[in-house]
Short mmCIF file of C-alpha atoms in Angstrom, two decimals:
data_model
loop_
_atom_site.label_atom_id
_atom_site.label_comp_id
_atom_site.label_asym_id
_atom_site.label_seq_id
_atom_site.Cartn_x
_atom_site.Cartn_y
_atom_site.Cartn_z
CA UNK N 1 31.38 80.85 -17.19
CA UNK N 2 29.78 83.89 -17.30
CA UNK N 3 26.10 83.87 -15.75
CA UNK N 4 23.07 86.35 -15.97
CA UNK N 5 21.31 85.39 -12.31
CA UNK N 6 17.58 87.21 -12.05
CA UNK N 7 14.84 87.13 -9.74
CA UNK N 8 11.40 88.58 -8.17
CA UNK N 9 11.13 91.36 -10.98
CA UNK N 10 11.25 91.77 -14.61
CA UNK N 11 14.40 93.71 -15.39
CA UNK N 12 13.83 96.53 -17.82
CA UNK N 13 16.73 96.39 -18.76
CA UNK N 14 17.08 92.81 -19.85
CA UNK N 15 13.13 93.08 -21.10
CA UNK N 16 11.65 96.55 -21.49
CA UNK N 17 14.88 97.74 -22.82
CA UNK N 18 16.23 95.00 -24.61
CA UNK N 19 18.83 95.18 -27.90
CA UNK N 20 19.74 92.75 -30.35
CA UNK N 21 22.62 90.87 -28.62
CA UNK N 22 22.59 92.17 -25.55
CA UNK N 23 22.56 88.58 -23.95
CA UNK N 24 24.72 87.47 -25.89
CA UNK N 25 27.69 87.95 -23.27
CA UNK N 26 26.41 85.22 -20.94
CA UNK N 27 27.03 81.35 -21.21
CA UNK N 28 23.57 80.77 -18.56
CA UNK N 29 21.23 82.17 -16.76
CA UNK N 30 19.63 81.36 -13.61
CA UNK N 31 16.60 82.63 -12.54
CA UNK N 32 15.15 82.33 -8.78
CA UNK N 33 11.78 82.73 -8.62
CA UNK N 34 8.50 84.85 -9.22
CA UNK N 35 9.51 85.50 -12.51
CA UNK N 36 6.69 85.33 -14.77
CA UNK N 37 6.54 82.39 -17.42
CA UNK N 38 6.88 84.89 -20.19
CA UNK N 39 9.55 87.02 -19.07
CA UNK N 40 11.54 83.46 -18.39
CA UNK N 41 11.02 82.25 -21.77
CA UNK N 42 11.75 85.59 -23.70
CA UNK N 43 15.35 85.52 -21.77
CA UNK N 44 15.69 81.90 -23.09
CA UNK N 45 15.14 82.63 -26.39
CA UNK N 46 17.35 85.70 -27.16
CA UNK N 47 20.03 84.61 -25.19
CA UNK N 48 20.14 81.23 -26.74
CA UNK N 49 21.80 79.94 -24.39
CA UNK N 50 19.89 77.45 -20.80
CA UNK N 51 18.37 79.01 -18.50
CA UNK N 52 18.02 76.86 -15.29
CA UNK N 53 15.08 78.10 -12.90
CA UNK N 54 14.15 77.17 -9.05
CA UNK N 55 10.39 78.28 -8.32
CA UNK N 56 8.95 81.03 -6.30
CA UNK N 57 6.53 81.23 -3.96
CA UNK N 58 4.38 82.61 -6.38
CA UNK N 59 4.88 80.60 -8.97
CA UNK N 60 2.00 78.01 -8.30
CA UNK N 61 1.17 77.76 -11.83
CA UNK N 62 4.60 76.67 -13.08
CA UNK N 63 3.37 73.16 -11.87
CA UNK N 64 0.77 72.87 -14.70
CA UNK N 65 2.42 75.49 -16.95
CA UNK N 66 6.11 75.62 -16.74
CA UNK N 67 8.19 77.95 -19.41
CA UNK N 68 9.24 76.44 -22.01
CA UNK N 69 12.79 75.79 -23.37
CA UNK N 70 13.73 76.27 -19.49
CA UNK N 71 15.84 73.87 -17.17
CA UNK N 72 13.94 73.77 -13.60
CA UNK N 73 16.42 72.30 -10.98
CA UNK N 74 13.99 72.41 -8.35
CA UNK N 75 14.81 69.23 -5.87
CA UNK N 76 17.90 68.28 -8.05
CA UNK N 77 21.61 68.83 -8.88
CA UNK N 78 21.80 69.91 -12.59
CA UNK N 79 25.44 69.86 -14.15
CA UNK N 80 26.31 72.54 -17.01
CA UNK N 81 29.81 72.17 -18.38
CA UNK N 82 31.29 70.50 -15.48
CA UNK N 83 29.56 72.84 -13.10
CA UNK N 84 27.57 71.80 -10.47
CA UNK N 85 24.14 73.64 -9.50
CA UNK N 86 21.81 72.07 -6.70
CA UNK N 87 18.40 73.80 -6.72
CA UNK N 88 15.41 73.92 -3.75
CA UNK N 89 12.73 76.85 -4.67
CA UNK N 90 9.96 78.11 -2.64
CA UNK N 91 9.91 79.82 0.74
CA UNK N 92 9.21 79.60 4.14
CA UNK N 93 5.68 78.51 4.88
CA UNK N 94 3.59 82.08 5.88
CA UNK N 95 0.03 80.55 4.47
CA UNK N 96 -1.68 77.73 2.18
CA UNK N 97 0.17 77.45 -1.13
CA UNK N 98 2.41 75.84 -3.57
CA UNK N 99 6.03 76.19 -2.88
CA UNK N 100 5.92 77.23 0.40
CA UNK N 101 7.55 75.15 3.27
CA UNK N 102 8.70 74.71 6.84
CA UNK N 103 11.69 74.22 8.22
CA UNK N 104 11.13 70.44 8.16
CA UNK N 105 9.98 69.68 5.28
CA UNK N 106 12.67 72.29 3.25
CA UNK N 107 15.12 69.73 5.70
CA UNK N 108 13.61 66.72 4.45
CA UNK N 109 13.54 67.69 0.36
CA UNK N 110 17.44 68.30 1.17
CA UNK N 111 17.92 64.96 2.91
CA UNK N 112 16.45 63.28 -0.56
CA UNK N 113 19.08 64.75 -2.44
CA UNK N 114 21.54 64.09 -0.24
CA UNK N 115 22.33 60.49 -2.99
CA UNK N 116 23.25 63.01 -5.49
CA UNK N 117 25.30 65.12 -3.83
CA UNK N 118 27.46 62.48 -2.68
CA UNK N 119 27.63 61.01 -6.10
CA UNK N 120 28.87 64.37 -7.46
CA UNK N 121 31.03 64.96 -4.52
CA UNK N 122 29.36 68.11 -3.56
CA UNK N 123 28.03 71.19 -5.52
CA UNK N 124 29.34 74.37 -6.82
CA UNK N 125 26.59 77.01 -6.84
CA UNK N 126 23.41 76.54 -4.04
CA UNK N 127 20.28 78.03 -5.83
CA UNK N 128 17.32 78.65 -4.19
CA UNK N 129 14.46 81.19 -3.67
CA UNK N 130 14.62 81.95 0.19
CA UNK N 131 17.51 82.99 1.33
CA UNK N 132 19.35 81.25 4.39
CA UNK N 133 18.21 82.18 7.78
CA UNK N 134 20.31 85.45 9.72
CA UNK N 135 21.77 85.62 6.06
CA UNK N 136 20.12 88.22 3.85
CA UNK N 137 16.72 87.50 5.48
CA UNK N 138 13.98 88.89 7.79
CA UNK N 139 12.45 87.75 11.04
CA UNK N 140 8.54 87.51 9.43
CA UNK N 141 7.57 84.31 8.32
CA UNK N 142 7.11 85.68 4.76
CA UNK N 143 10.67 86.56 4.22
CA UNK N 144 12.17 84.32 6.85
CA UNK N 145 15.40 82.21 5.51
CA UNK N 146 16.01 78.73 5.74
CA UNK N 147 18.36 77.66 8.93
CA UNK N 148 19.07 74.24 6.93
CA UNK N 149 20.54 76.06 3.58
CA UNK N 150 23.42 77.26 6.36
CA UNK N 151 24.00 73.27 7.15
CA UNK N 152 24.46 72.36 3.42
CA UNK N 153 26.56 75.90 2.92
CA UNK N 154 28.84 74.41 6.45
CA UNK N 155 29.07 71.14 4.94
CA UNK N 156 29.88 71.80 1.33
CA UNK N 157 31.02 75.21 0.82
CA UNK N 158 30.02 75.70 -2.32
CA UNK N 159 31.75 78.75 -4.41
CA UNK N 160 28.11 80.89 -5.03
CA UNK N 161 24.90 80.62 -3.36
CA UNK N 162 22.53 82.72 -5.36
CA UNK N 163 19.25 83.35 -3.98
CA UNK N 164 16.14 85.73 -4.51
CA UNK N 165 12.71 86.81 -2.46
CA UNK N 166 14.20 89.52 -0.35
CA UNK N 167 13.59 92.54 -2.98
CA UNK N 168 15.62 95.30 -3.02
CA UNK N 169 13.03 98.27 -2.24
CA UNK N 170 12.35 96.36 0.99
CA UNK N 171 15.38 98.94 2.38
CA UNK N 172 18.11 101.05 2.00
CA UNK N 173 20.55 98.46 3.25
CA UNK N 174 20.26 95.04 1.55
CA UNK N 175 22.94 94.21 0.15
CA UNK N 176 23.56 92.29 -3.30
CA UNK N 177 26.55 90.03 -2.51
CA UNK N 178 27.62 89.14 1.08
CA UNK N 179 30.33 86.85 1.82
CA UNK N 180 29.73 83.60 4.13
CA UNK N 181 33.09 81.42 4.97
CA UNK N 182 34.37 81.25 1.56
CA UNK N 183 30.98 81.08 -0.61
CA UNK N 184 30.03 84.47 -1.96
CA UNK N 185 26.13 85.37 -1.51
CA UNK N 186 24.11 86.72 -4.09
CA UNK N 187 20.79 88.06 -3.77
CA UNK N 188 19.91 87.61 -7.42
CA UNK N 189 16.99 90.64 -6.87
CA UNK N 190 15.87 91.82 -10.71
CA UNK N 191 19.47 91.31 -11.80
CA UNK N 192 23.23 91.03 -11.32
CA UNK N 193 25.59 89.59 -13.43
CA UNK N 194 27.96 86.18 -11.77
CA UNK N 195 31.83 84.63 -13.00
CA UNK N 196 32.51 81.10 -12.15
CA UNK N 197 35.68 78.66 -13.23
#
């Protein structure tokens, strides 16, 4: 399966530079928040293909006015052709707003799903907004990982965890895929393009 995985900005070259066909190669796409609503359903229509979305932290208004002909996973395990794809948006809590969390509360929303991931014996690809804490993250609260996405990474090892929220132009030295135990990270930042079996 071949996987288009986007986040935080509108890639020009998916959008502003966009051919006929030139999504065609992928068999998904998953998108990882603050994306806008437009840019999320333009994707889903030229590729033709589902597009499966976890929310930002500045997505607030997806709640009233999600995108339309999109999948969100947010708080569930979504299967696509036998894969399995377990999805928890937002990011840690730095003020007031929608889709932002503690470290409590981003436990408890895992603990609820906890039902379906026994049911599907596990999950294949962890997608989320926030990244995982010391992994890809920052020590302010506003780009601060989660320390209970490393539990569910210890305890299921799933093949990809893509994430977004830590942008690219934040430095010189973020990188796009990282390697934790045997699940490859991706930091899903504008674009980058994902394999799975």
């Amino acid at each position: 399966m071949r996987i288009l995985a986007v986040a935080d900005v509108e890639s020009r070259y998916y959008y502003d530079f966009y051919t006929p066909g030139k999504l065609a190669e992928f068999d998904l796409i998953l998108a990882c928040g603050d994306l806008s609503r437009a840019y999320l359903e333009f994707l889903v229509t030229m590729a033709n293909k589902p597009l499966l979305y976890v929310p930002g932290n500045h997505d607030g208004d997806f709640e009233t006015h999600p995108p339309e002909g999109c999948i969100c996973i947010d708080d569930r395990l979504y299967v696509h052709n036998g894969v399995r794809f377990l999805g928890l948006g937002g990011s840690y809590r730095y003020r007031q707003g929608t889709y932002m969390y503690t470290e409590r509360e981003m436990a408890r929303r895992i603990r609820r799903l906890w039902p379906s991931i026994q049911r599907y014996g596990g999950y294949d690809v962890l997608v989320t907004h926030a990244p995982a804490r010391h992994l890809n993250d920052y020590d302010s609260l506003s780009h601060r990982g989660f320390d209970c996405f490393n539990g569910l990474l210890d305890r299921y090892h799933p093949s990809l965890f893509v994430h977004g929220h830590i942008h690219k132009n934040y430095g010189v030295n973020i990188p796009q895929r990282t390697v934790r135990g045997s699940t490859t990270v991706i930091n899903a930042y504008d674009h980058c393009v994902l394999e799975i079996q």
